[in-house]
């Protein structure tokens, strides 16, 4: 199995009538799987194993995707759920290394697709350094993501990981994130100064870029404009990141339209900084997150 299989070959091998099909993405270079399940629709790119769309039946789209996203090899796709691995942000001691690791800008191998009740589950794999990665995405009334990492090398080694989820919101100024109170964070807008979050909810009135390295609790996004709450449950994930670039930073980003910053918030599940993971040879670690939308 190789990630360079054509949509036609993938359809022959893994396609499921009325439920799963493969196609070329805009621009024709990347391949994506389109899910039309009983409980939800979705899209996942083989490039980066990046979930780009998720919409449970009866709800509006849950994920944000930039109108100006690049769909070409060598560049990350702006929106959906990029996977950060084996480091988060800048690599320590290597300023030239790509931000957020190497797996979001490579083609993954499509491994399997199966129906489980109303859900459609897709497995993709890749390797990075001396790690093997298995990513399982279950599209249903909830979206469940599981990232399993195995150390295939001869030595113990450590990594960081994150599911850098872009949630669509009606308006960032009215959006609230709950569950962070009392947790320490590294403020990237203040040169990574450490502070403790005093109050719940977190509201947005300026650029926000915070790593909560030891925040394993679940979070909730409250969006009164869309009349919904998004619950983010975490398994084996001890860090949370919250990000919105605000207007000035957004204008500098060529893969984001100037008005789009106000319509998303990233709430990211991961293991970062103080919570990086160390694996002995042959050991595995699985992190997961489940996203649930509720009307209010
Ligand atoms: O998760 C927050 C963050 O690390 C921010 O600092 C911001 O730069 C963002 O990710 C996007 O990073 P990217 O490399 O995708 O432009």
Short mmCIF file of C-alpha atoms and ligand atoms in Angstrom, two decimals:
data_model
loop_
_atom_site.label_atom_id
_atom_site.label_comp_id
_atom_site.label_asym_id
_atom_site.label_seq_id
_atom_site.Cartn_x
_atom_site.Cartn_y
_atom_site.Cartn_z
CA UNK A 1 0.00 0.00 0.00
CA UNK A 2 1.41 3.35 -0.90
CA UNK A 3 0.09 6.87 -0.47
CA UNK A 4 0.71 7.60 -4.13
CA UNK A 5 -2.16 5.33 -5.21
CA UNK A 6 -4.56 7.07 -7.58
CA UNK A 7 -8.14 7.86 -6.51
CA UNK A 8 -9.25 5.18 -8.96
CA UNK A 9 -7.02 2.50 -7.39
CA UNK A 10 -8.10 3.55 -3.89
CA UNK A 11 -11.76 3.41 -4.89
CA UNK A 12 -11.30 -0.10 -6.25
CA UNK A 13 -9.55 -1.29 -3.09
CA UNK A 14 -11.32 0.61 -0.30
CA UNK A 15 -14.37 2.41 -1.72
CA UNK A 16 -17.74 1.67 -0.09
CA UNK A 17 -20.80 2.51 -2.23
CA UNK A 18 -22.70 5.58 -0.95
CA UNK A 19 -20.32 5.83 2.05
CA UNK A 20 -16.67 6.26 1.04
CA UNK A 21 -15.08 7.48 -2.17
CA UNK A 22 -11.70 8.89 -3.14
CA UNK A 23 -11.08 11.87 -5.40
CA UNK A 24 -8.46 14.40 -6.40
CA UNK A 25 -8.53 17.57 -4.32
CA UNK A 26 -8.76 21.10 -5.82
CA UNK A 27 -5.69 21.66 -7.97
CA UNK A 28 -5.56 17.96 -8.74
CA UNK A 29 -2.40 17.17 -6.80
CA UNK A 30 -3.64 15.72 -3.50
CA UNK A 31 -5.96 12.79 -2.88
CA UNK A 32 -8.77 12.85 -0.35
CA UNK A 33 -11.38 10.47 1.00
CA UNK A 34 -14.96 11.72 1.10
CA UNK A 35 -17.22 10.18 3.75
CA UNK A 36 -21.00 10.22 3.38
CA UNK A 37 -22.03 8.11 6.37
CA UNK A 38 -25.40 7.60 8.04
CA UNK A 39 -24.51 9.87 10.95
CA UNK A 40 -22.04 12.34 9.45
CA UNK A 41 -20.19 13.55 6.39
CA UNK A 42 -16.49 14.29 6.30
CA UNK A 43 -13.33 14.66 4.27
CA UNK A 44 -9.82 13.45 5.07
CA UNK A 45 -6.69 14.07 2.98
CA UNK A 46 -4.06 11.36 2.67
CA UNK A 47 -1.65 14.30 2.78
CA UNK A 48 -1.03 14.86 6.48
CA UNK A 49 -3.88 12.44 7.31
CA UNK A 50 -5.66 15.74 7.72
CA UNK A 51 -9.35 15.74 8.49
CA UNK A 52 -10.65 18.74 6.52
CA UNK A 53 -14.40 18.54 7.08
CA UNK A 54 -16.74 17.02 9.63
CA UNK A 55 -20.49 17.59 9.81
CA UNK A 56 -22.75 15.39 11.92
CA UNK A 57 -26.31 15.06 10.60
CA UNK A 58 -28.51 17.93 11.82
CA UNK A 59 -25.59 20.28 12.55
CA UNK A 60 -23.57 22.91 10.71
CA UNK A 61 -19.93 22.16 9.73
CA UNK A 62 -17.77 21.76 12.84
CA UNK A 63 -14.35 22.49 11.38
CA UNK A 64 -12.95 25.65 9.82
CA UNK A 65 -11.10 25.46 6.51
CA UNK A 66 -9.45 28.52 4.99
CA UNK A 67 -10.71 29.71 1.60
CA UNK A 68 -7.06 30.36 0.73
CA UNK A 69 -5.66 27.04 1.98
CA UNK A 70 -2.80 25.61 -0.09
CA UNK A 71 -3.32 22.11 -1.40
CA UNK A 72 0.19 21.25 -2.49
CA UNK A 73 3.00 19.08 -1.22
CA UNK A 74 5.55 20.83 0.96
CA UNK A 75 3.01 23.16 2.55
CA UNK A 76 0.55 22.52 5.36
CA UNK A 77 -3.20 22.85 4.76
CA UNK A 78 -4.69 25.75 6.77
CA UNK A 79 -7.71 24.40 8.63
CA UNK A 80 -9.31 21.12 9.66
CA UNK A 81 -7.12 18.99 11.92
CA UNK A 82 -3.39 19.06 11.11
CA UNK A 83 -1.32 16.53 13.07
CA UNK A 84 1.75 17.96 14.82
CA UNK A 85 4.46 15.32 15.38
CA UNK A 86 7.20 14.61 16.57
CA UNK A 87 7.50 18.17 17.86
CA UNK A 88 5.10 21.04 18.46
CA UNK A 89 5.91 24.55 17.20
CA UNK A 90 9.60 25.21 16.59
CA UNK A 91 11.99 22.29 17.03
CA UNK A 92 14.32 22.89 19.95
CA UNK A 93 17.86 23.65 18.78
CA UNK A 94 16.94 23.47 15.06
CA UNK A 95 15.43 26.77 13.92
CA UNK A 96 15.39 25.61 10.28
CA UNK A 97 13.22 22.56 10.96
CA UNK A 98 9.59 22.73 9.83
CA UNK A 99 7.10 24.07 12.39
CA UNK A 100 4.94 21.42 14.06
CA UNK A 101 7.00 18.46 12.84
CA UNK A 102 7.07 16.45 9.65
CA UNK A 103 3.92 14.38 9.33
CA UNK A 104 1.46 17.12 8.38
CA UNK A 105 3.33 17.64 5.10
CA UNK A 106 3.70 14.07 3.94
CA UNK A 107 1.39 11.58 2.29
CA UNK A 108 0.20 8.88 4.66
CA UNK A 109 -0.69 5.32 3.64
CA UNK A 110 -4.36 4.41 3.57
CA UNK A 111 -4.66 1.21 5.59
CA UNK A 112 -8.33 0.32 6.08
CA UNK A 113 -11.92 1.55 6.14
CA UNK A 114 -14.82 -0.14 7.92
CA UNK A 115 -18.36 0.55 9.04
CA UNK A 116 -19.00 0.31 12.78
CA UNK A 117 -22.71 0.84 13.34
CA UNK A 118 -23.51 4.30 11.95
CA UNK A 119 -19.82 5.26 11.98
CA UNK A 120 -17.24 5.03 9.23
CA UNK A 121 -13.76 4.36 10.59
CA UNK A 122 -10.64 5.11 8.55
CA UNK A 123 -7.09 4.03 9.44
CA UNK A 124 -3.98 5.68 8.02
CA UNK A 125 -0.34 4.99 8.81
CA UNK A 126 3.03 6.61 8.36
CA UNK A 127 6.53 6.54 9.80
CA UNK A 128 8.57 9.45 11.12
CA UNK A 129 12.13 9.09 12.44
CA UNK A 130 12.02 5.81 14.35
CA UNK A 131 8.31 5.95 15.08
CA UNK A 132 5.36 4.22 13.46
CA UNK A 133 2.06 6.10 13.55
CA UNK A 134 -1.44 4.71 13.24
CA UNK A 135 -4.24 7.25 13.02
CA UNK A 136 -7.84 6.10 13.34
CA UNK A 137 -10.66 8.50 12.53
CA UNK A 138 -14.26 7.59 13.31
CA UNK A 139 -16.85 9.76 11.54
CA UNK A 140 -20.22 9.48 13.28
CA UNK A 141 -22.54 11.46 15.54
CA UNK A 142 -19.24 12.16 17.30
CA UNK A 143 -15.80 12.52 15.73
CA UNK A 144 -13.23 10.32 17.46
CA UNK A 145 -9.53 10.57 16.64
CA UNK A 146 -6.90 8.14 17.95
CA UNK A 147 -3.19 8.56 17.33
CA UNK A 148 -1.06 5.55 18.26
CA UNK A 149 2.72 5.97 18.22
CA UNK A 150 5.18 3.05 18.47
CA UNK A 151 8.90 3.41 19.02
CA UNK A 152 10.51 1.11 16.44
CA UNK A 153 14.05 2.30 17.18
CA UNK A 154 16.72 0.75 19.40
CA UNK A 155 16.72 3.53 22.04
CA UNK A 156 14.23 5.25 24.34
CA UNK A 157 13.10 8.54 22.82
CA UNK A 158 10.68 11.41 23.38
CA UNK A 159 8.21 13.25 21.19
CA UNK A 160 5.50 15.90 21.29
CA UNK A 161 2.16 15.57 19.51
CA UNK A 162 -1.00 17.59 18.91
CA UNK A 163 -4.26 17.46 16.98
CA UNK A 164 -4.27 21.11 15.94
CA UNK A 165 -8.04 21.39 15.52
CA UNK A 166 -9.53 24.47 13.83
CA UNK A 167 -13.13 24.83 15.07
CA UNK A 168 -15.55 26.97 13.07
CA UNK A 169 -17.18 29.67 15.22
CA UNK A 170 -19.69 32.38 14.41
CA UNK A 171 -17.54 35.20 15.81
CA UNK A 172 -14.40 34.84 17.94
CA UNK A 173 -15.30 37.84 20.17
CA UNK A 174 -18.41 35.97 21.33
CA UNK A 175 -16.71 32.59 21.66
CA UNK A 176 -15.81 31.14 25.07
CA UNK A 177 -13.61 28.20 26.02
CA UNK A 178 -14.37 26.51 29.33
CA UNK A 179 -12.30 24.09 31.40
CA UNK A 180 -8.99 25.93 31.61
CA UNK A 181 -9.39 27.67 34.99
CA UNK A 182 -6.52 27.11 37.43
CA UNK A 183 -4.21 25.68 34.76
CA UNK A 184 -0.76 27.03 34.02
CA UNK A 185 -0.02 28.18 30.48
CA UNK A 186 2.91 29.32 28.39
CA UNK A 187 1.96 32.54 26.64
CA UNK A 188 3.56 32.59 23.19
CA UNK A 189 2.51 36.23 22.70
CA UNK A 190 4.64 37.08 25.79
CA UNK A 191 7.77 35.12 24.88
CA UNK A 192 6.46 31.94 26.55
CA UNK A 193 6.02 33.52 29.99
CA UNK A 194 4.26 31.16 32.42
CA UNK A 195 0.97 32.34 33.97
CA UNK A 196 -2.03 30.68 35.55
CA UNK A 197 -5.49 31.08 34.16
CA UNK A 198 -7.57 32.77 36.83
CA UNK A 199 -11.07 32.56 35.46
CA UNK A 200 -13.37 30.45 33.34
CA UNK A 201 -14.33 30.94 30.55
CA UNK A 202 -11.45 32.10 28.39
CA UNK A 203 -12.74 34.95 26.22
CA UNK A 204 -11.05 36.48 23.18
CA UNK A 205 -10.23 40.17 22.70
CA UNK A 206 -6.73 39.99 21.16
CA UNK A 207 -4.22 37.52 19.70
CA UNK A 208 -4.29 34.43 21.91
CA UNK A 209 -1.61 31.75 21.72
CA UNK A 210 -1.36 29.60 24.82
CA UNK A 211 0.08 26.18 25.54
CA UNK A 212 -1.39 24.62 28.70
CA UNK A 213 1.27 21.92 29.08
CA UNK A 214 -0.38 20.05 31.96
CA UNK A 215 -4.07 20.44 31.18
CA UNK A 216 -5.59 16.96 30.71
CA UNK A 217 -9.21 17.98 31.43
CA UNK A 218 -11.95 18.12 28.84
CA UNK A 219 -12.88 21.49 27.30
CA UNK A 220 -16.04 23.06 25.96
CA UNK A 221 -16.38 25.73 23.28
CA UNK A 222 -19.49 27.86 23.75
CA UNK A 223 -20.74 29.57 20.60
CA UNK A 224 -23.94 31.55 21.18
CA UNK A 225 -24.00 32.77 17.56
CA UNK A 226 -24.28 29.23 16.22
CA UNK A 227 -26.40 28.17 19.22
CA UNK A 228 -24.08 25.29 20.00
CA UNK A 229 -21.52 23.85 22.38
CA UNK A 230 -18.64 21.71 21.24
CA UNK A 231 -17.34 19.23 23.79
CA UNK A 232 -13.72 18.14 23.48
CA UNK A 233 -12.97 14.97 25.46
CA UNK A 234 -9.39 13.82 25.82
CA UNK A 235 -7.74 10.47 26.43
CA UNK A 236 -4.08 10.17 27.37
CA UNK A 237 -3.58 13.79 26.31
CA UNK A 238 -2.09 16.00 29.00
CA UNK A 239 -1.78 19.30 27.14
CA UNK A 240 -4.16 21.78 25.53
CA UNK A 241 -3.40 24.65 23.16
CA UNK A 242 -5.69 27.59 22.40
CA UNK A 243 -4.93 29.86 19.45
CA UNK A 244 -6.44 32.69 17.45
CA UNK A 245 -4.06 34.94 15.45
CA UNK A 246 -6.35 38.03 15.51
CA UNK A 247 -6.38 40.58 12.70
CA UNK A 248 -2.77 41.77 12.32
CA UNK A 249 -1.13 38.33 12.34
CA UNK A 250 -3.87 36.98 10.07
CA UNK A 251 -3.09 39.56 7.38
CA UNK A 252 0.51 38.26 7.29
CA UNK A 253 -0.69 34.73 6.52
CA UNK A 254 -1.04 34.12 2.79
CA UNK A 255 -3.17 31.00 3.29
CA UNK A 256 -5.84 32.80 5.32
CA UNK A 257 -8.26 35.37 3.89
CA UNK A 258 -8.17 38.70 5.76
CA UNK A 259 -11.60 38.30 7.37
CA UNK A 260 -11.31 34.64 8.34
CA UNK A 261 -9.47 34.97 11.67
CA UNK A 262 -12.74 35.93 13.37
CA UNK A 263 -14.43 32.68 12.36
CA UNK A 264 -12.27 30.03 14.00
CA UNK A 265 -10.63 29.04 17.24
CA UNK A 266 -8.00 26.33 17.58
CA UNK A 267 -8.42 24.17 20.67
CA UNK A 268 -5.78 21.50 20.43
CA UNK A 269 -5.40 18.19 22.21
CA UNK A 270 -1.85 17.00 22.74
CA UNK A 271 1.19 16.10 24.78
CA UNK A 272 3.57 19.04 24.71
CA UNK A 273 6.52 20.53 26.65
CA UNK A 274 6.25 19.26 30.27
CA UNK A 275 4.00 16.46 29.01
CA UNK A 276 6.13 15.17 26.15
CA UNK A 277 5.99 11.37 25.85
CA UNK A 278 8.97 9.05 26.29
CA UNK A 279 8.81 5.53 24.85
CA UNK A 280 11.18 2.61 25.33
CA UNK A 281 11.92 0.49 22.22
CA UNK A 282 8.78 -1.39 21.03
CA UNK A 283 6.54 0.59 23.43
CA UNK A 284 3.40 2.34 22.15
CA UNK A 285 1.35 5.31 23.29
CA UNK A 286 -2.17 6.19 22.18
CA UNK A 287 -3.75 9.61 22.55
CA UNK A 288 -7.38 10.24 21.64
CA UNK A 289 -9.99 12.93 21.45
CA UNK A 290 -13.74 12.87 20.92
CA UNK A 291 -15.60 15.89 19.59
CA UNK A 292 -19.33 16.23 20.25
CA UNK A 293 -21.63 19.03 19.10
CA UNK A 294 -24.73 19.94 21.10
CA UNK A 295 -27.43 22.45 20.18
CA UNK A 296 -28.26 24.96 22.91
O1 LIG B 1 -1.03 26.12 17.90
C1 LIG B 1 -0.72 27.46 17.88
C2 LIG B 1 0.42 27.70 16.93
O2 LIG B 1 1.58 27.03 17.35
C3 LIG B 1 0.61 29.21 16.82
O3 LIG B 1 1.75 29.67 17.45
C4 LIG B 1 0.50 29.51 15.35
O4 LIG B 1 1.65 29.84 14.74
C5 LIG B 1 -0.22 28.29 14.83
O5 LIG B 1 0.13 27.21 15.62
C6 LIG B 1 -0.14 27.96 13.35
O6 LIG B 1 1.07 27.43 12.98
P1 LIG B 1 1.39 27.13 11.46
O7 LIG B 1 2.77 26.56 11.45
O8 LIG B 1 0.36 26.15 10.99
O9 LIG B 1 1.27 28.44 10.75
#
